[in-house]
Coordinates of C-alpha atoms in Angstrom, one line a residue:
M13 CA -95.8 25.3 -65.4
Q14 CA -92.4 25.7 -62.9
I15 CA -89.3 23.1 -62.8
Q16 CA -90.2 22.8 -59.2
D17 CA -93.7 21.4 -60.2
L18 CA -92.4 18.8 -62.7
P19 CA -93.4 16.1 -63.5
Y20 CA -96.5 16.8 -65.2
P21 CA -99.7 15.3 -63.8
D22 CA -101.0 14.6 -67.0
P23 CA -98.6 15.4 -70.1
G24 CA -101.7 15.4 -72.4
V25 CA -102.6 13.8 -75.8
P26 CA -99.9 14.8 -78.5
D27 CA -100.7 15.7 -82.0
A28 CA -98.4 13.2 -83.5
R29 CA -99.6 13.3 -87.1
S30 CA -96.3 15.1 -88.1
G31 CA -93.2 16.8 -86.5
P32 CA -94.5 20.7 -87.2
R33 CA -97.7 19.7 -85.8
F34 CA -96.1 18.0 -82.8
L35 CA -94.2 21.4 -82.2
W36 CA -97.1 23.6 -82.7
W37 CA -98.8 21.7 -80.0
L38 CA -96.0 21.5 -77.7
F39 CA -96.0 25.4 -78.0
R40 CA -99.5 25.7 -77.1
N41 CA -99.1 23.6 -74.1
Q42 CA -96.6 25.9 -72.9
L43 CA -98.5 29.3 -73.7
G44 CA -98.3 30.6 -70.3
G45 CA -94.6 30.4 -70.4
Q46 CA -94.3 31.4 -73.9
L47 CA -96.1 34.9 -72.9
K48 CA -93.9 35.2 -70.0
S49 CA -90.8 34.7 -72.0
L50 CA -92.2 37.3 -74.6
A51 CA -93.1 40.0 -72.0
W52 CA -89.3 39.5 -70.5
G53 CA -87.9 39.4 -74.2
L54 CA -89.6 42.7 -75.2
L55 CA -88.2 44.5 -72.0
H56 CA -85.0 43.0 -72.8
F57 CA -84.7 43.8 -76.2
G58 CA -86.5 47.4 -76.1
S59 CA -84.1 48.5 -73.5
V60 CA -80.9 47.7 -75.5
S61 CA -82.2 49.0 -78.3
A62 CA -83.5 52.2 -76.6
L63 CA -79.9 52.8 -76.0
P64 CA -78.6 54.4 -79.0
F65 CA -81.7 57.1 -78.7
C66 CA -80.5 58.0 -75.4
V67 CA -77.0 58.6 -76.6
G68 CA -78.1 60.5 -79.5
L69 CA -80.0 62.6 -77.2
A70 CA -76.9 63.3 -74.8
I71 CA -74.7 64.3 -78.0
Q72 CA -77.4 66.8 -79.4
A73 CA -77.7 68.1 -76.0
V74 CA -74.1 68.6 -75.5
V75 CA -73.8 70.3 -78.9
D76 CA -76.8 72.4 -77.9
R77 CA -75.3 73.2 -74.5
S78 CA -78.6 71.9 -72.8
G79 CA -78.2 70.6 -69.4
T80 CA -82.1 69.8 -69.1
R81 CA -81.9 67.6 -72.1
L82 CA -78.6 66.2 -71.3
A83 CA -79.9 65.2 -67.4
L84 CA -82.8 63.7 -69.2
A85 CA -80.9 61.4 -71.5
G86 CA -79.1 60.3 -68.5
G87 CA -82.1 59.6 -66.5
V88 CA -83.5 57.5 -69.6
M89 CA -80.2 55.8 -70.0
V90 CA -80.3 54.7 -66.4
L91 CA -83.8 53.3 -66.9
C92 CA -82.6 51.5 -70.0
C93 CA -79.7 50.1 -68.2
V94 CA -82.0 49.0 -65.5
G95 CA -84.5 47.4 -67.9
N96 CA -81.7 45.7 -69.5
A97 CA -80.6 43.6 -66.4
I98 CA -84.1 43.0 -65.2
G99 CA -85.1 42.1 -68.8
D100 CA -82.0 39.7 -69.5
T101 CA -82.2 37.9 -66.0
F102 CA -86.0 37.1 -66.1
L103 CA -85.9 36.4 -69.9
H104 CA -83.2 33.5 -69.3
R105 CA -84.8 32.4 -66.4
A106 CA -88.3 32.1 -68.5
A107 CA -86.6 30.3 -71.4
I108 CA -84.6 27.8 -69.5
T109 CA -87.9 26.9 -67.7
N110 CA -89.7 26.6 -71.1
W111 CA -86.8 24.8 -72.4
I112 CA -86.8 22.1 -69.1
T113 CA -90.2 21.9 -69.0
A114 CA -90.8 21.3 -72.7
A115 CA -88.4 18.3 -72.7
A116 CA -89.7 16.9 -69.6
R117 CA -93.3 17.0 -71.3
V118 CA -91.6 14.9 -74.2
Q119 CA -89.7 12.7 -72.3
Q120 CA -93.0 11.6 -70.3
L121 CA -94.7 11.2 -73.6
L122 CA -92.1 8.8 -74.6
A123 CA -91.8 7.1 -71.2
R124 CA -96.0 6.5 -71.3
K125 CA -95.6 5.0 -74.8
T126 CA -93.2 2.9 -74.0
A127 CA -94.9 1.5 -71.1
L128 CA -98.0 1.0 -73.2
L129 CA -96.4 -0.6 -75.9
G130 CA -94.1 -2.7 -73.8
S131 CA -91.6 -5.2 -75.9
A132 CA -93.7 -4.7 -79.0
L133 CA -91.8 -1.0 -78.9
T134 CA -88.4 -2.4 -80.0
R135 CA -89.9 -4.5 -82.7
R136 CA -91.6 -1.6 -84.3
V137 CA -88.6 0.9 -83.8
A138 CA -84.9 0.0 -83.4
A139 CA -83.8 0.1 -80.0
G140 CA -80.8 3.0 -80.8
E141 CA -83.6 5.2 -82.5
V142 CA -85.5 5.3 -78.9
V143 CA -82.6 5.9 -77.1
A144 CA -81.6 9.0 -79.7
V145 CA -85.2 10.2 -79.9
S146 CA -85.3 10.2 -75.6
T147 CA -81.9 12.1 -75.3
G148 CA -80.4 14.5 -78.1
D149 CA -83.9 14.7 -80.1
V150 CA -85.6 15.9 -76.4
E151 CA -82.8 18.6 -76.0
K152 CA -83.2 20.0 -79.6
I153 CA -87.1 20.0 -79.4
G154 CA -87.0 22.0 -76.3
W155 CA -84.6 24.3 -77.8
F156 CA -87.1 25.6 -80.3
V157 CA -89.6 25.6 -78.2
E158 CA -88.1 28.0 -75.9
A159 CA -86.5 30.0 -78.9
V160 CA -89.6 30.6 -80.4
S161 CA -90.6 33.3 -77.6
R162 CA -87.1 34.8 -77.9
F163 CA -87.5 35.2 -81.5
T164 CA -91.0 36.9 -81.6
A165 CA -89.6 39.6 -78.8
A166 CA -86.6 40.4 -81.1
A167 CA -88.7 40.4 -84.3
L168 CA -91.3 42.6 -82.7
T169 CA -88.3 45.1 -81.3
I170 CA -86.7 45.5 -85.0
V171 CA -90.2 46.5 -86.2
L172 CA -90.7 49.0 -83.3
V173 CA -87.3 50.1 -83.7
C174 CA -87.4 50.5 -87.6
V175 CA -91.0 52.5 -87.2
A176 CA -89.5 55.0 -84.5
L177 CA -86.2 55.6 -86.9
V178 CA -88.6 56.5 -90.0
V179 CA -90.2 59.0 -87.4
Y180 CA -87.1 60.1 -85.7
E181 CA -85.4 60.5 -88.9
P182 CA -86.9 59.5 -92.1
A183 CA -84.0 59.9 -94.7
L184 CA -82.1 57.4 -92.8
G185 CA -84.5 55.4 -91.5
V186 CA -86.0 54.4 -94.8
V187 CA -82.6 53.0 -95.7
V188 CA -82.4 51.1 -92.5
I189 CA -86.2 49.9 -93.0
V190 CA -85.1 48.6 -96.4
G191 CA -81.9 46.9 -95.5
L192 CA -83.2 45.1 -92.6
P193 CA -85.8 42.8 -94.1
V194 CA -83.0 42.0 -96.8
L195 CA -81.0 41.1 -94.0
A196 CA -83.5 38.8 -92.4
L197 CA -84.4 37.2 -95.8
A198 CA -81.1 37.1 -97.6
V199 CA -80.1 33.2 -95.6
L200 CA -83.4 31.8 -96.5
P201 CA -82.2 30.0 -99.7
L202 CA -79.2 28.3 -97.6
L203 CA -81.7 27.0 -95.3
P204 CA -83.2 24.1 -97.4
R205 CA -79.4 22.7 -97.5
A206 CA -78.4 23.1 -94.1
T207 CA -81.5 21.5 -92.9
R208 CA -80.8 18.7 -95.2
R209 CA -77.1 18.4 -94.1
A210 CA -78.2 18.3 -91.0
D211 CA -80.9 15.7 -91.1
V212 CA -78.1 13.5 -92.7
Q213 CA -75.8 14.0 -89.6
R214 CA -78.8 13.2 -87.4
D215 CA -79.3 10.2 -89.6
K216 CA -75.9 8.9 -89.4
A217 CA -75.6 9.8 -85.4
G218 CA -78.6 7.7 -84.5
R219 CA -77.5 4.8 -86.6
A220 CA -73.9 5.0 -84.8
T221 CA -76.0 5.2 -81.5
E222 CA -77.7 2.1 -82.9
L223 CA -74.7 0.0 -83.4
A224 CA -73.2 1.2 -80.1
S225 CA -76.5 0.0 -78.2
D226 CA -76.4 -3.2 -79.9
T227 CA -72.7 -3.7 -79.3
V228 CA -72.9 -3.4 -75.7
A229 CA -75.7 -5.3 -75.5
G230 CA -74.3 -8.3 -77.3
L231 CA -70.7 -7.6 -75.5
R232 CA -70.7 -10.8 -73.8
V233 CA -71.2 -12.9 -76.9
L234 CA -68.9 -10.6 -79.1
R235 CA -66.1 -11.5 -76.1
G236 CA -67.1 -15.1 -76.6
I237 CA -66.4 -15.4 -80.5
G238 CA -64.0 -12.9 -80.7
G239 CA -65.8 -9.9 -82.5
E240 CA -64.8 -7.0 -80.5
E241 CA -62.3 -5.8 -83.2
L242 CA -64.7 -6.4 -85.9
F243 CA -67.8 -4.4 -84.2
L244 CA -65.2 -1.7 -83.2
D245 CA -64.0 -1.1 -86.8
R246 CA -67.7 -0.9 -87.6
Y247 CA -68.3 1.7 -84.9
R248 CA -65.2 3.4 -85.8
G249 CA -66.7 4.0 -89.7
A250 CA -70.0 4.8 -88.4
S251 CA -68.3 7.7 -85.9
Q252 CA -66.3 8.7 -88.5
E253 CA -69.3 9.1 -91.0
V254 CA -71.1 11.2 -88.6
R255 CA -67.9 13.5 -88.2
H256 CA -67.8 14.3 -91.6
A257 CA -71.7 14.8 -91.8
A258 CA -71.2 17.2 -89.1
V259 CA -68.2 18.9 -90.9
R260 CA -70.6 19.6 -93.8
S261 CA -73.3 20.6 -91.8
A262 CA -71.5 23.2 -89.8
R263 CA -69.5 24.5 -92.9
M264 CA -73.1 25.6 -94.2
W265 CA -74.1 27.0 -90.8
S266 CA -70.6 28.9 -90.7
L267 CA -71.5 30.4 -93.9
I268 CA -74.9 31.5 -92.8
S269 CA -73.2 33.1 -89.8
A270 CA -70.8 34.5 -92.2
I271 CA -73.5 36.3 -94.1
Q272 CA -75.5 37.6 -90.8
V273 CA -72.4 39.4 -90.1
L274 CA -71.5 40.5 -93.5
L275 CA -74.9 41.9 -94.3
P276 CA -75.3 44.3 -91.4
G277 CA -71.8 45.7 -91.8
L278 CA -72.7 46.7 -95.3
L279 CA -76.1 48.2 -94.1
L280 CA -74.1 50.3 -91.3
I281 CA -71.5 51.4 -94.1
A282 CA -74.5 52.5 -96.3
V283 CA -76.2 54.4 -93.4
V284 CA -73.0 56.0 -92.6
W285 CA -72.1 57.0 -95.9
H286 CA -76.0 58.6 -96.6
G287 CA -75.7 60.1 -93.0
V288 CA -72.7 61.8 -93.4
H289 CA -73.8 63.4 -96.7
L290 CA -77.0 64.6 -95.1
A291 CA -74.8 66.2 -92.1
R292 CA -72.6 67.9 -94.5
E293 CA -75.5 69.3 -96.3
G294 CA -76.9 70.4 -92.8
R295 CA -80.4 68.4 -92.9
I296 CA -79.4 66.2 -89.8
G297 CA -77.6 66.7 -86.8
V298 CA -74.8 64.8 -84.9
G299 CA -76.8 63.6 -82.5
E300 CA -79.1 62.2 -85.2
L301 CA -76.6 60.6 -87.3
V302 CA -75.3 59.0 -83.9
T303 CA -78.5 57.6 -82.8
V304 CA -79.1 56.2 -86.3
Y305 CA -75.7 54.7 -86.4
S306 CA -76.0 53.0 -82.9
S307 CA -79.6 52.0 -83.6
V308 CA -78.3 49.9 -86.6
M309 CA -75.4 48.6 -85.0
I310 CA -77.3 47.3 -81.8
L311 CA -79.9 45.8 -84.2
T312 CA -77.7 43.4 -85.2
Y313 CA -78.1 41.6 -81.9
P314 CA -81.5 40.7 -82.4
L315 CA -81.0 39.9 -85.8
R316 CA -79.1 37.1 -84.5
H317 CA -82.0 35.6 -83.4
F318 CA -83.1 34.6 -86.5
E319 CA -80.3 32.7 -87.6
E320 CA -81.2 30.9 -84.0
I321 CA -84.8 30.2 -85.0
A322 CA -83.8 28.9 -88.3
M323 CA -81.2 26.6 -86.7
A324 CA -83.5 25.5 -83.7
Y325 CA -86.3 24.9 -86.5
S326 CA -83.5 22.8 -88.7
F327 CA -82.2 20.7 -85.9
S328 CA -85.4 20.2 -84.2
R329 CA -88.1 19.3 -87.1
P330 CA -86.4 16.1 -87.8
S331 CA -86.3 15.4 -84.1
A332 CA -89.8 16.2 -83.8
K333 CA -90.6 14.2 -86.8
R334 CA -89.0 11.0 -85.1
A335 CA -90.7 11.9 -81.8
A336 CA -93.7 12.0 -83.3
R337 CA -93.1 8.7 -85.2
V338 CA -92.8 6.9 -81.9
L339 CA -95.8 8.5 -80.0
A340 CA -98.3 7.8 -83.0
L341 CA -97.6 3.9 -82.5
E342 CA -100.2 2.4 -81.0
R343 CA -101.0 -0.7 -79.2
A344 CA -102.5 -3.2 -81.4
T345 CA -105.3 -3.9 -78.8
D346 CA -107.4 -1.3 -77.4
T347 CA -105.9 0.5 -74.7
A348 CA -109.1 1.4 -72.8
G349 CA -111.1 -1.9 -73.8
S350 CA -114.5 -2.4 -75.0
R351 CA -115.1 -4.8 -72.3
G352 CA -115.3 -4.5 -68.3
A353 CA -112.1 -4.0 -66.2
E354 CA -112.6 -7.6 -64.5
A355 CA -110.1 -9.9 -66.2
P356 CA -111.9 -13.3 -67.4
A357 CA -111.0 -16.8 -66.4
G358 CA -111.3 -19.9 -68.2
D359 CA -109.1 -21.7 -71.4
L360 CA -106.5 -20.3 -73.1
Y361 CA -107.4 -20.4 -76.8
D362 CA -105.7 -19.2 -80.1
P363 CA -107.9 -19.3 -82.9
A364 CA -104.8 -18.7 -85.8
T365 CA -103.4 -22.3 -84.6
G366 CA -106.2 -23.7 -83.0
L367 CA -104.3 -24.4 -79.5
L368 CA -106.2 -24.5 -76.3
A369 CA -104.6 -24.8 -72.9
S370 CA -106.9 -25.7 -70.7
A371 CA -107.8 -23.8 -67.4
G372 CA -105.9 -25.1 -64.3
R373 CA -103.5 -27.2 -66.3
F374 CA -99.7 -27.2 -67.4
T375 CA -99.7 -27.3 -71.0
A376 CA -96.6 -27.6 -72.8
V377 CA -96.3 -26.5 -76.8
V378 CA -93.7 -27.9 -79.1
C379 CA -92.8 -25.9 -82.2
G380 CA -90.1 -26.9 -84.6
D381 CA -89.8 -22.9 -85.7
P382 CA -88.4 -20.6 -83.1
D383 CA -90.3 -17.7 -84.9
A384 CA -93.4 -19.0 -85.1
A385 CA -93.3 -19.9 -81.4
G386 CA -92.4 -16.2 -80.4
R387 CA -95.4 -15.2 -82.5
L388 CA -97.6 -17.4 -80.8
A389 CA -96.5 -16.5 -77.4
E390 CA -96.9 -12.8 -78.5
R391 CA -100.7 -13.4 -79.7
L392 CA -101.1 -15.3 -76.3
G393 CA -100.1 -12.3 -74.7
G394 CA -102.8 -10.1 -76.0
H395 CA -101.1 -8.9 -79.2
P396 CA -103.3 -9.6 -82.4
S397 CA -101.7 -11.6 -85.6
Q398 CA -101.3 -9.7 -88.8
K399 CA -104.7 -11.0 -89.6
G400 CA -106.1 -9.5 -86.8
T401 CA -106.8 -12.6 -84.9
S402 CA -106.5 -12.3 -81.2
A403 CA -106.2 -15.0 -78.5
L404 CA -109.2 -15.7 -76.2
L405 CA -109.4 -16.4 -72.6
G406 CA -112.4 -17.4 -71.2
G407 CA -114.0 -17.1 -74.6
V408 CA -113.0 -13.3 -74.2
P409 CA -110.9 -11.8 -76.8
L410 CA -107.9 -10.4 -75.2
D411 CA -107.6 -7.2 -77.2
E412 CA -111.1 -6.1 -75.9
L413 CA -109.6 -5.9 -72.3
P414 CA -108.6 -3.0 -71.0
L415 CA -104.7 -3.1 -70.9
K416 CA -104.2 -3.5 -67.3
S417 CA -106.9 -6.5 -66.9
A418 CA -105.3 -8.2 -69.9
R419 CA -101.8 -7.9 -68.1
T420 CA -103.0 -9.1 -65.0
A421 CA -105.1 -11.9 -67.0
V422 CA -102.2 -13.3 -68.9
L423 CA -98.4 -12.9 -68.4
V424 CA -95.9 -13.7 -71.2
Q425 CA -92.1 -14.1 -70.6
D426 CA -90.0 -14.1 -73.7
K427 CA -86.7 -16.1 -74.5
D428 CA -84.6 -13.0 -73.5
P429 CA -86.3 -11.2 -70.4
V430 CA -84.6 -8.1 -69.0
L431 CA -83.1 -7.6 -65.5
L432 CA -83.6 -4.1 -64.5
S433 CA -80.6 -2.9 -62.4
G434 CA -81.2 -2.5 -58.4
T435 CA -81.5 -4.7 -55.6
L436 CA -83.3 -8.1 -55.9
R437 CA -85.9 -6.9 -53.5
E438 CA -86.7 -3.7 -56.2
L439 CA -86.2 -6.4 -59.2
L440 CA -89.3 -8.9 -57.4
D441 CA -91.4 -5.8 -56.6
V442 CA -93.8 -6.2 -59.4
P443 CA -97.7 -6.1 -59.4
A444 CA -98.8 -9.2 -57.9
S445 CA -101.6 -10.9 -56.5
G446 CA -100.2 -12.0 -53.3
A447 CA -100.8 -15.5 -53.2
V448 CA -96.9 -16.0 -54.0
L449 CA -94.3 -15.1 -51.6
A450 CA -90.9 -14.3 -53.0
E451 CA -89.6 -17.0 -51.2
D452 CA -91.6 -19.5 -52.6
A453 CA -91.2 -18.4 -56.2
L454 CA -87.2 -18.2 -55.8
A455 CA -87.1 -21.7 -54.5
A456 CA -89.5 -23.0 -57.4
A457 CA -87.0 -21.5 -59.5
Q458 CA -84.2 -22.9 -58.1
C459 CA -82.5 -19.7 -57.3
D460 CA -80.5 -20.6 -54.2
D461 CA -77.2 -20.7 -56.0
V462 CA -78.2 -17.4 -57.6
L463 CA -78.7 -15.7 -53.9
A464 CA -75.6 -17.0 -52.9
A465 CA -73.5 -15.8 -55.7
L466 CA -75.2 -12.0 -55.4
A467 CA -74.7 -12.0 -51.7
Q468 CA -70.9 -12.4 -52.3
G469 CA -70.6 -10.0 -55.1
S470 CA -72.7 -7.5 -53.3
L471 CA -70.2 -6.3 -50.6
G472 CA -71.0 -8.8 -48.0
A473 CA -74.8 -8.1 -47.7
E474 CA -76.4 -10.3 -45.2
D475 CA -79.8 -10.0 -46.9
P476 CA -79.5 -11.5 -50.3
M477 CA -82.6 -9.8 -51.2
E478 CA -80.6 -6.4 -50.5
A479 CA -78.0 -7.8 -52.8
R480 CA -77.3 -5.3 -56.0
I481 CA -78.0 -6.5 -59.6
T482 CA -76.0 -4.8 -62.4
E483 CA -77.8 -3.2 -65.5
R484 CA -79.6 -6.2 -67.3
G485 CA -77.8 -8.3 -65.1
R486 CA -74.9 -8.6 -66.9
S487 CA -72.9 -9.9 -64.1
L488 CA -74.7 -13.0 -63.6
S489 CA -74.8 -16.2 -66.2
G490 CA -77.6 -16.7 -68.7
G491 CA -79.1 -19.2 -66.3
Q492 CA -78.8 -17.4 -63.4
R493 CA -80.7 -14.4 -65.5
Q494 CA -83.1 -16.7 -66.9
R495 CA -84.0 -18.3 -63.4
L496 CA -84.6 -14.7 -61.9
A497 CA -86.5 -13.7 -64.6
L498 CA -88.7 -17.1 -64.1
A499 CA -89.1 -16.0 -60.2
R500 CA -90.2 -12.8 -61.0
S501 CA -93.1 -14.2 -63.5
L502 CA -94.4 -16.6 -60.8
I503 CA -94.6 -13.7 -58.4
T504 CA -97.0 -11.8 -60.5
D505 CA -99.3 -15.0 -60.0
P506 CA -101.3 -14.2 -63.4
E507 CA -104.3 -16.0 -64.4
A508 CA -102.6 -17.5 -67.5
L509 CA -98.7 -17.6 -67.4
V510 CA -96.8 -18.4 -70.9
L511 CA -93.1 -18.9 -70.7
D512 CA -91.1 -18.9 -73.9
E513 CA -88.0 -21.5 -73.3
P514 CA -87.7 -20.4 -69.6
T515 CA -85.0 -23.2 -69.1
S516 CA -83.0 -23.1 -72.1
A517 CA -79.8 -22.0 -70.4
V518 CA -79.8 -24.2 -67.6
D519 CA -78.3 -27.8 -66.9
S520 CA -80.6 -30.8 -67.0
H521 CA -80.7 -31.6 -63.4
T522 CA -81.6 -27.8 -62.7
E523 CA -84.2 -28.1 -65.3
A524 CA -86.0 -30.8 -63.7
R525 CA -86.2 -29.6 -60.4
I526 CA -87.6 -26.2 -61.9
A527 CA -90.2 -28.3 -63.7
E528 CA -91.4 -29.6 -60.6
G529 CA -91.1 -26.4 -58.8
V530 CA -92.9 -24.6 -61.3
R531 CA -95.8 -27.3 -61.7
A532 CA -96.5 -27.5 -57.8
L533 CA -96.4 -23.6 -57.4
R534 CA -99.0 -23.1 -60.4
A535 CA -101.3 -25.8 -59.6
G536 CA -104.7 -24.8 -60.6
R537 CA -103.4 -22.1 -62.6
T538 CA -103.2 -21.9 -66.1
T539 CA -99.6 -22.4 -67.4
V540 CA -98.2 -22.6 -71.3
V541 CA -94.5 -23.6 -71.5
F542 CA -92.9 -23.5 -75.3
T543 CA -90.3 -26.0 -75.0
S544 CA -88.5 -29.0 -76.5
S545 CA -87.1 -30.2 -73.8
P546 CA -88.1 -33.6 -72.8
L547 CA -87.8 -33.1 -69.0
L548 CA -90.3 -30.5 -68.9
L549 CA -92.3 -32.2 -71.5
D550 CA -92.7 -35.0 -69.4
R551 CA -94.1 -33.1 -66.4
A552 CA -97.0 -31.0 -68.5
D553 CA -100.5 -32.5 -68.4
R554 CA -101.0 -31.8 -71.9
I555 CA -98.6 -31.5 -74.8
V556 CA -99.8 -29.3 -78.0
F557 CA -97.5 -30.3 -81.4
L558 CA -97.6 -27.4 -84.0
H559 CA -96.5 -28.1 -87.3
D560 CA -96.7 -25.6 -90.3
G561 CA -98.7 -23.3 -88.4
D562 CA -101.6 -25.9 -86.8
V563 CA -102.1 -28.0 -84.2
A564 CA -100.8 -31.5 -85.4
A565 CA -100.9 -33.5 -82.4
V566 CA -102.2 -33.7 -79.0
G567 CA -101.7 -35.9 -76.3
A568 CA -98.9 -36.9 -73.4
H569 CA -95.3 -36.9 -74.1
R570 CA -94.5 -40.7 -73.9
E571 CA -97.6 -41.3 -76.2
L572 CA -96.4 -38.7 -78.6
L573 CA -92.8 -40.0 -78.8
H574 CA -94.1 -43.3 -80.1
T575 CA -97.0 -42.3 -82.1
E576 CA -95.8 -39.0 -83.9
P577 CA -92.3 -39.1 -85.9
R578 CA -92.5 -35.3 -86.5
Y579 CA -92.6 -34.5 -82.8
R580 CA -90.0 -37.1 -81.9
A581 CA -87.7 -35.3 -84.4
V582 CA -88.2 -32.0 -82.8
V583 CA -87.8 -33.1 -79.1
T584 CA -84.9 -35.7 -80.3
R585 CA -83.4 -33.5 -82.8
E586 CA -83.4 -35.7 -85.2
T587 CA -82.4 -34.9 -88.9
D588 CA -84.5 -35.2 -91.7
E589 CA -82.8 -38.6 -92.6
E590 CA -83.2 -39.9 -89.3
T591 CA -86.9 -39.2 -89.7
A592 CA -87.3 -40.6 -92.5
T593 CA -85.5 -43.8 -91.8
A594 CA -87.4 -44.0 -88.3
G595 CA -89.1 -47.1 -89.1
R596 CA -86.0 -48.9 -90.0
P597 CA -83.5 -50.2 -87.0
E598 CA -80.6 -48.0 -87.8
R599 CA -77.7 -47.6 -85.3
V600 CA -77.5 -43.9 -83.9
P601 CA -73.8 -43.2 -82.9
A602 CA -73.5 -42.4 -79.3
G603 CA -72.6 -38.1 -79.1
S604 CA -75.0 -37.3 -81.8
E605 CA -77.6 -34.5 -81.8
A606 CA -80.1 -37.0 -81.0
T607 CA -78.3 -39.0 -77.9
K608 CA -76.9 -35.2 -76.7
S609 CA -80.9 -34.1 -76.4
L610 CA -81.8 -37.0 -74.5
T611 CA -79.5 -36.4 -71.7
G612 CA -80.4 -32.9 -71.7
D613 CA -77.3 -31.1 -73.0
G614 CA -75.0 -34.4 -74.0
R615 CA -72.2 -33.9 -71.1
D616 CA -74.1 -36.8 -69.0
D617 CA -73.3 -39.6 -71.5
D618 CA -70.3 -40.4 -72.3
R619 CA -70.4 -44.0 -73.7
D620 CA -69.0 -45.5 -76.8
G621 CA -70.9 -47.6 -79.3
A622 CA -74.5 -47.0 -80.8
L623 CA -78.2 -47.1 -79.9
S624 CA -80.8 -48.2 -82.1
D625 CA -84.3 -46.5 -82.2
D626 CA -85.8 -48.5 -79.4
A627 CA -82.7 -48.2 -77.2
V628 CA -83.1 -44.3 -77.4
L629 CA -86.7 -44.5 -76.2
H630 CA -85.9 -46.5 -73.7
R631 CA -82.6 -44.4 -72.6
L632 CA -85.2 -41.6 -72.8
E633 CA -87.3 -43.0 -70.3
E634 CA -84.9 -44.0 -67.7
I635 CA -83.3 -40.5 -68.1
E636 CA -86.7 -38.7 -67.2
E637 CA -87.3 -40.9 -64.5
T638 CA -84.3 -40.5 -62.9
A639 CA -84.2 -36.9 -62.8

């Protein structure tokens, strides 16, 4: 695999059982590139290590006044220099290719896993952790995969040089062959501590990244409550912890580097001391002494790769562990599916609560617990509950459908939908049946003012569809983002559409028009809306009221207002005391939560005085009929 061939047609199925297994899987899948890097590495290190022999041969030829051997030494030295240049060039090329292709493979695997899990990913792994894995961790993993072949070439070169020294000059070669393993293994006792410090640094960096991600995501809210300084202080403290951990880690690695410099120097002193004594006794020549001395000095270069591979593994092992943890996550349902690919049709049913959304009808669900409503929406989208129960569409469990079919059959829009950056046309370019046009979806979601605002803020774009949307739609208000997300969901035209509080950020008049638009556009399609808004509830074909995790009542909105006190309490935002005294003619102050909920946002009713329970219900009917 070359860089120009990226991305991979298929990155493969990773072995995500552990970090080391994942690294080994990456190495095996790049065996061709690793062997190529190994070959160029042997040429490079071999050429460098052969230079001392050429120098020693040349010096001895001068001492012996042999022109033939001097010319031979010069020719071999030229070959070594050429081999060194070629080997170094192509080793670097092969190593960088291995690094980039390994990192690209990991990124493709992470992207595929993200697409598979969808919104469930950030509920199982922190968003900051996902960002850290897909950026810094990917580079560290690629570094180790690339360094393995260079380390292998360096280790083989050291072995060959040691054998050559023993054959060339046994008296000095034995000293070298005994000393080099000590040099290579001397730092091993320090590696566990260095690894632990590197892990601490990485964990603190991950928490700092997560904090920064959360701060950026909630910047608008932070500014609204004046909390910028609080979170800035928190991030400053987290970054200082990262700095202190990095300093502690760097100290350990500097100690390892110092040992890697000190011990070869001691070995070099020992070789020179012993070699001088042998030369004075006449047992070796000057050229042989220079050869052994130069060889030991040159071997410090490949020896550095022992330190590098230790550092690369120490940094990449926790990174690979985190990447493997993300890649090991599985969708709660069977991706391939045990049933056919054709999406079923029919009623949408949740066995856990007994909720039944009839096919082709507009069903509204009222639940006093927002968390329970969110979990129910997830189940309706094909994510089984902790007990393993899955929603059924047309009697078919959604977790038995292939992932693509399940997402085609049921689409869930949660409370906080994400808008991707790009043009509005690109935002609305989603998999769809083709039966719903973008213009119709935008009109149903009441996006006329949103289009005008986008056109004004996009350097005078004549076509609103070419207007630019910033990251996550931060330049738009909450209501504008909500309506664009609703339009995107309507365009997909799924068999069943589940909307969780789709109009919580819009005013009452716009909400009423959205209710009519969605009802008209989704005619004949199954639509489930989680809401407590009277304006949406009054336009639903059927209301399902959930209490304590079960269906407590089913009926029309006005009917449930009169017959189900718990339903009325949720819809009108009554307190527990007001619910308990609902049977008594008590006066409700104007401006209370109950009267505010009847007017949508509380701004349309500025009357003084009080309302009785009957007047409250009558007022509700008047507002809904007017809207």
